């Protein structure tokens, strides 16, 4: 099976621009997570979905951040407008609640975002 | 709130030798999962090993094994016969074991950077 797929792998943008990060979870997984990794704060959970429904978005830093999951195989994380302090690596992860590997989160390769 | 502490920011090991990475955690829960993830320079987060708190037997995966001490809230990772490809950041992570709000959130430690010396 293919792992979690994220695009783009790298994104460089200017302050004030809209940024959209994309994620395709592992087929059959019913949970999807968005994390952010920075040197200062480490790995932080931003939001997670269960069966395409957002369950906990308390980690979303500001209203500039939004996430959607229109179907079981696709999710987006949008930042509008972007700011230099949003520069980080953004990870998507997915997990399943039954079957092999239950409760283990599998991560995508990450998107390195640089906001100039 | 749960916290995960990795007290060794950096470690080094000679190739073919054994190294142990430390992790402690704080929780009031009795049911939970613990994980070690590896992050090489490619930055991909790779699952190394997982442990269910209700299992007394320590998990093993080939050259990787854990020493899980539930009473001490300690979860160390032992890497045997270290290889150059083991060089990476290693993160310890905790997850609550029962359903409810926040139950699927992973709480990560700050990581330990492991260098392997040829």
mmCIF file with all atom_site columns, N, CA, C and O in Angstrom, chain A residues 88-105:
data_model
loop_
_atom_site.group_PDB
_atom_site.id
_atom_site.type_symbol
_atom_site.label_atom_id
_atom_site.label_alt_id
_atom_site.label_comp_id
_atom_site.label_asym_id
_atom_site.label_entity_id
_atom_site.label_seq_id
_atom_site.pdbx_PDB_ins_code
_atom_site.Cartn_x
_atom_site.Cartn_y
_atom_site.Cartn_z
_atom_site.occupancy
_atom_site.B_iso_or_equiv
_atom_site.pdbx_formal_charge
_atom_site.auth_seq_id
_atom_site.auth_comp_id
_atom_site.auth_asym_id
_atom_site.auth_atom_id
_atom_site.pdbx_PDB_model_num
ATOM 1  N N  . UNK A 1 88  ? 7.694   26.366 8.655  1.00 0.00 ? 88  UNK A N  1
ATOM 2  C CA . UNK A 1 88  ? 7.792   25.130 9.445  1.00 0.00 ? 88  UNK A CA 1
ATOM 3  C C  . UNK A 1 88  ? 7.684   23.955 8.492  1.00 0.00 ? 88  UNK A C  1
ATOM 4  O O  . UNK A 1 88  ? 7.486   24.125 7.286  1.00 0.00 ? 88  UNK A O  1
ATOM 5  N N  . UNK A 1 89  ? 7.780   22.757 9.060  1.00 0.00 ? 89  UNK A N  1
ATOM 6  C CA . UNK A 1 89  ? 7.455   21.546 8.313  1.00 0.00 ? 89  UNK A CA 1
ATOM 7  C C  . UNK A 1 89  ? 6.081   21.088 8.779  1.00 0.00 ? 89  UNK A C  1
ATOM 8  O O  . UNK A 1 89  ? 5.848   20.944 9.992  1.00 0.00 ? 89  UNK A O  1
ATOM 9  N N  . UNK A 1 90  ? 5.199   20.869 7.843  1.00 0.00 ? 90  UNK A N  1
ATOM 10 C CA . UNK A 1 90  ? 3.837   20.446 8.148  1.00 0.00 ? 90  UNK A CA 1
ATOM 11 C C  . UNK A 1 90  ? 3.676   18.984 7.751  1.00 0.00 ? 90  UNK A C  1
ATOM 12 O O  . UNK A 1 90  ? 3.920   18.606 6.606  1.00 0.00 ? 90  UNK A O  1
ATOM 13 N N  . UNK A 1 91  ? 3.246   18.183 8.729  1.00 0.00 ? 91  UNK A N  1
ATOM 14 C CA . UNK A 1 91  ? 3.062   16.761 8.502  1.00 0.00 ? 91  UNK A CA 1
ATOM 15 C C  . UNK A 1 91  ? 1.581   16.406 8.533  1.00 0.00 ? 91  UNK A C  1
ATOM 16 O O  . UNK A 1 91  ? 0.817   16.933 9.341  1.00 0.00 ? 91  UNK A O  1
ATOM 17 N N  . UNK A 1 92  ? 1.242   15.476 7.688  1.00 0.00 ? 92  UNK A N  1
ATOM 18 C CA . UNK A 1 92  ? -0.057  14.834 7.729  1.00 0.00 ? 92  UNK A CA 1
ATOM 19 C C  . UNK A 1 92  ? 0.173   13.383 8.176  1.00 0.00 ? 92  UNK A C  1
ATOM 20 O O  . UNK A 1 92  ? 1.184   12.759 7.798  1.00 0.00 ? 92  UNK A O  1
ATOM 21 N N  . UNK A 1 93  ? -0.718  12.865 8.993  1.00 0.00 ? 93  UNK A N  1
ATOM 22 C CA . UNK A 1 93  ? -0.618  11.475 9.442  1.00 0.00 ? 93  UNK A CA 1
ATOM 23 C C  . UNK A 1 93  ? -2.005  10.860 9.428  1.00 0.00 ? 93  UNK A C  1
ATOM 24 O O  . UNK A 1 93  ? -3.014  11.574 9.529  1.00 0.00 ? 93  UNK A O  1
ATOM 25 N N  . UNK A 1 94  ? -2.059  9.540  9.303  1.00 0.00 ? 94  UNK A N  1
ATOM 26 C CA . UNK A 1 94  ? -3.367  8.877  9.359  1.00 0.00 ? 94  UNK A CA 1
ATOM 27 C C  . UNK A 1 94  ? -3.268  7.609  10.194 1.00 0.00 ? 94  UNK A C  1
ATOM 28 O O  . UNK A 1 94  ? -2.174  7.059  10.399 1.00 0.00 ? 94  UNK A O  1
ATOM 29 N N  . UNK A 1 95  ? -4.412  7.170  10.693 1.00 0.00 ? 95  UNK A N  1
ATOM 30 C CA . UNK A 1 95  ? -4.456  5.939  11.475 1.00 0.00 ? 95  UNK A CA 1
ATOM 31 C C  . UNK A 1 95  ? -5.822  5.290  11.301 1.00 0.00 ? 95  UNK A C  1
ATOM 32 O O  . UNK A 1 95  ? -6.761  5.902  10.780 1.00 0.00 ? 95  UNK A O  1
ATOM 33 N N  . UNK A 1 96  ? -5.904  4.044  11.760 1.00 0.00 ? 96  UNK A N  1
ATOM 34 C CA . UNK A 1 96  ? -7.163  3.316  11.654 1.00 0.00 ? 96  UNK A CA 1
ATOM 35 C C  . UNK A 1 96  ? -7.548  2.788  13.020 1.00 0.00 ? 96  UNK A C  1
ATOM 36 O O  . UNK A 1 96  ? -6.698  2.615  13.893 1.00 0.00 ? 96  UNK A O  1
ATOM 37 N N  . UNK A 1 97  ? -8.834  2.518  13.204 1.00 0.00 ? 97  UNK A N  1
ATOM 38 C CA . UNK A 1 97  ? -9.322  2.055  14.505 1.00 0.00 ? 97  UNK A CA 1
ATOM 39 C C  . UNK A 1 97  ? -9.659  0.578  14.498 1.00 0.00 ? 97  UNK A C  1
ATOM 40 O O  . UNK A 1 97  ? -10.169 0.060  15.476 1.00 0.00 ? 97  UNK A O  1
ATOM 41 N N  . UNK A 1 98  ? -9.343  -0.113 13.421 1.00 0.00 ? 98  UNK A N  1
ATOM 42 C CA . UNK A 1 98  ? -9.525  -1.558 13.411 1.00 0.00 ? 98  UNK A CA 1
ATOM 43 C C  . UNK A 1 98  ? -8.551  -2.163 12.417 1.00 0.00 ? 98  UNK A C  1
ATOM 44 O O  . UNK A 1 98  ? -8.113  -1.496 11.494 1.00 0.00 ? 98  UNK A O  1
ATOM 45 N N  . UNK A 1 99  ? -8.204  -3.406 12.651 1.00 0.00 ? 99  UNK A N  1
ATOM 46 C CA . UNK A 1 99  ? -7.300  -4.074 11.734 1.00 0.00 ? 99  UNK A CA 1
ATOM 47 C C  . UNK A 1 99  ? -5.847  -3.893 12.108 1.00 0.00 ? 99  UNK A C  1
ATOM 48 O O  . UNK A 1 99  ? -5.502  -3.348 13.149 1.00 0.00 ? 99  UNK A O  1
ATOM 49 N N  . UNK A 1 100 ? -4.982  -4.296 11.206 1.00 0.00 ? 100 UNK A N  1
ATOM 50 C CA . UNK A 1 100 ? -3.545  -4.256 11.447 1.00 0.00 ? 100 UNK A CA 1
ATOM 51 C C  . UNK A 1 100 ? -3.062  -2.825 11.656 1.00 0.00 ? 100 UNK A C  1
ATOM 52 O O  . UNK A 1 100 ? -3.454  -1.930 10.932 1.00 0.00 ? 100 UNK A O  1
ATOM 53 N N  . UNK A 1 101 ? -2.212  -2.649 12.652 1.00 0.00 ? 101 UNK A N  1
ATOM 54 C CA . UNK A 1 101 ? -1.639  -1.333 12.897 1.00 0.00 ? 101 UNK A CA 1
ATOM 55 C C  . UNK A 1 101 ? -2.597  -0.359 13.544 1.00 0.00 ? 101 UNK A C  1
ATOM 56 O O  . UNK A 1 101 ? -2.385  0.854  13.514 1.00 0.00 ? 101 UNK A O  1
ATOM 57 N N  . UNK A 1 102 ? -3.661  -0.910 14.152 1.00 0.00 ? 102 UNK A N  1
ATOM 58 C CA . UNK A 1 102 ? -4.645  -0.047 14.803 1.00 0.00 ? 102 UNK A CA 1
ATOM 59 C C  . UNK A 1 102 ? -3.972  0.913  15.768 1.00 0.00 ? 102 UNK A C  1
ATOM 60 O O  . UNK A 1 102 ? -3.088  0.518  16.518 1.00 0.00 ? 102 UNK A O  1
ATOM 61 N N  . UNK A 1 103 ? -4.433  2.123  15.753 1.00 0.00 ? 103 UNK A N  1
ATOM 62 C CA . UNK A 1 103 ? -4.025  3.148  16.706 1.00 0.00 ? 103 UNK A CA 1
ATOM 63 C C  . UNK A 1 103 ? -2.625  3.693  16.481 1.00 0.00 ? 103 UNK A C  1
ATOM 64 O O  . UNK A 1 103 ? -2.167  4.517  17.262 1.00 0.00 ? 103 UNK A O  1
ATOM 65 N N  . UNK A 1 104 ? -1.964  3.249  15.458 1.00 0.00 ? 104 UNK A N  1
ATOM 66 C CA . UNK A 1 104 ? -0.641  3.779  15.149 1.00 0.00 ? 104 UNK A CA 1
ATOM 67 C C  . UNK A 1 104 ? -0.770  4.816  14.045 1.00 0.00 ? 104 UNK A C  1
ATOM 68 O O  . UNK A 1 104 ? -1.411  4.570  13.033 1.00 0.00 ? 104 UNK A O  1
ATOM 69 N N  . UNK A 1 105 ? -0.165  5.982  14.255 1.00 0.00 ? 105 UNK A N  1
ATOM 70 C CA . UNK A 1 105 ? -0.213  7.033  13.256 1.00 0.00 ? 105 UNK A CA 1
ATOM 71 C C  . UNK A 1 105 ? 0.967   6.879  12.292 1.00 0.00 ? 105 UNK A C  1
ATOM 72 O O  . UNK A 1 105 ? 2.115   6.761  12.721 1.00 0.00 ? 105 UNK A O  1
#
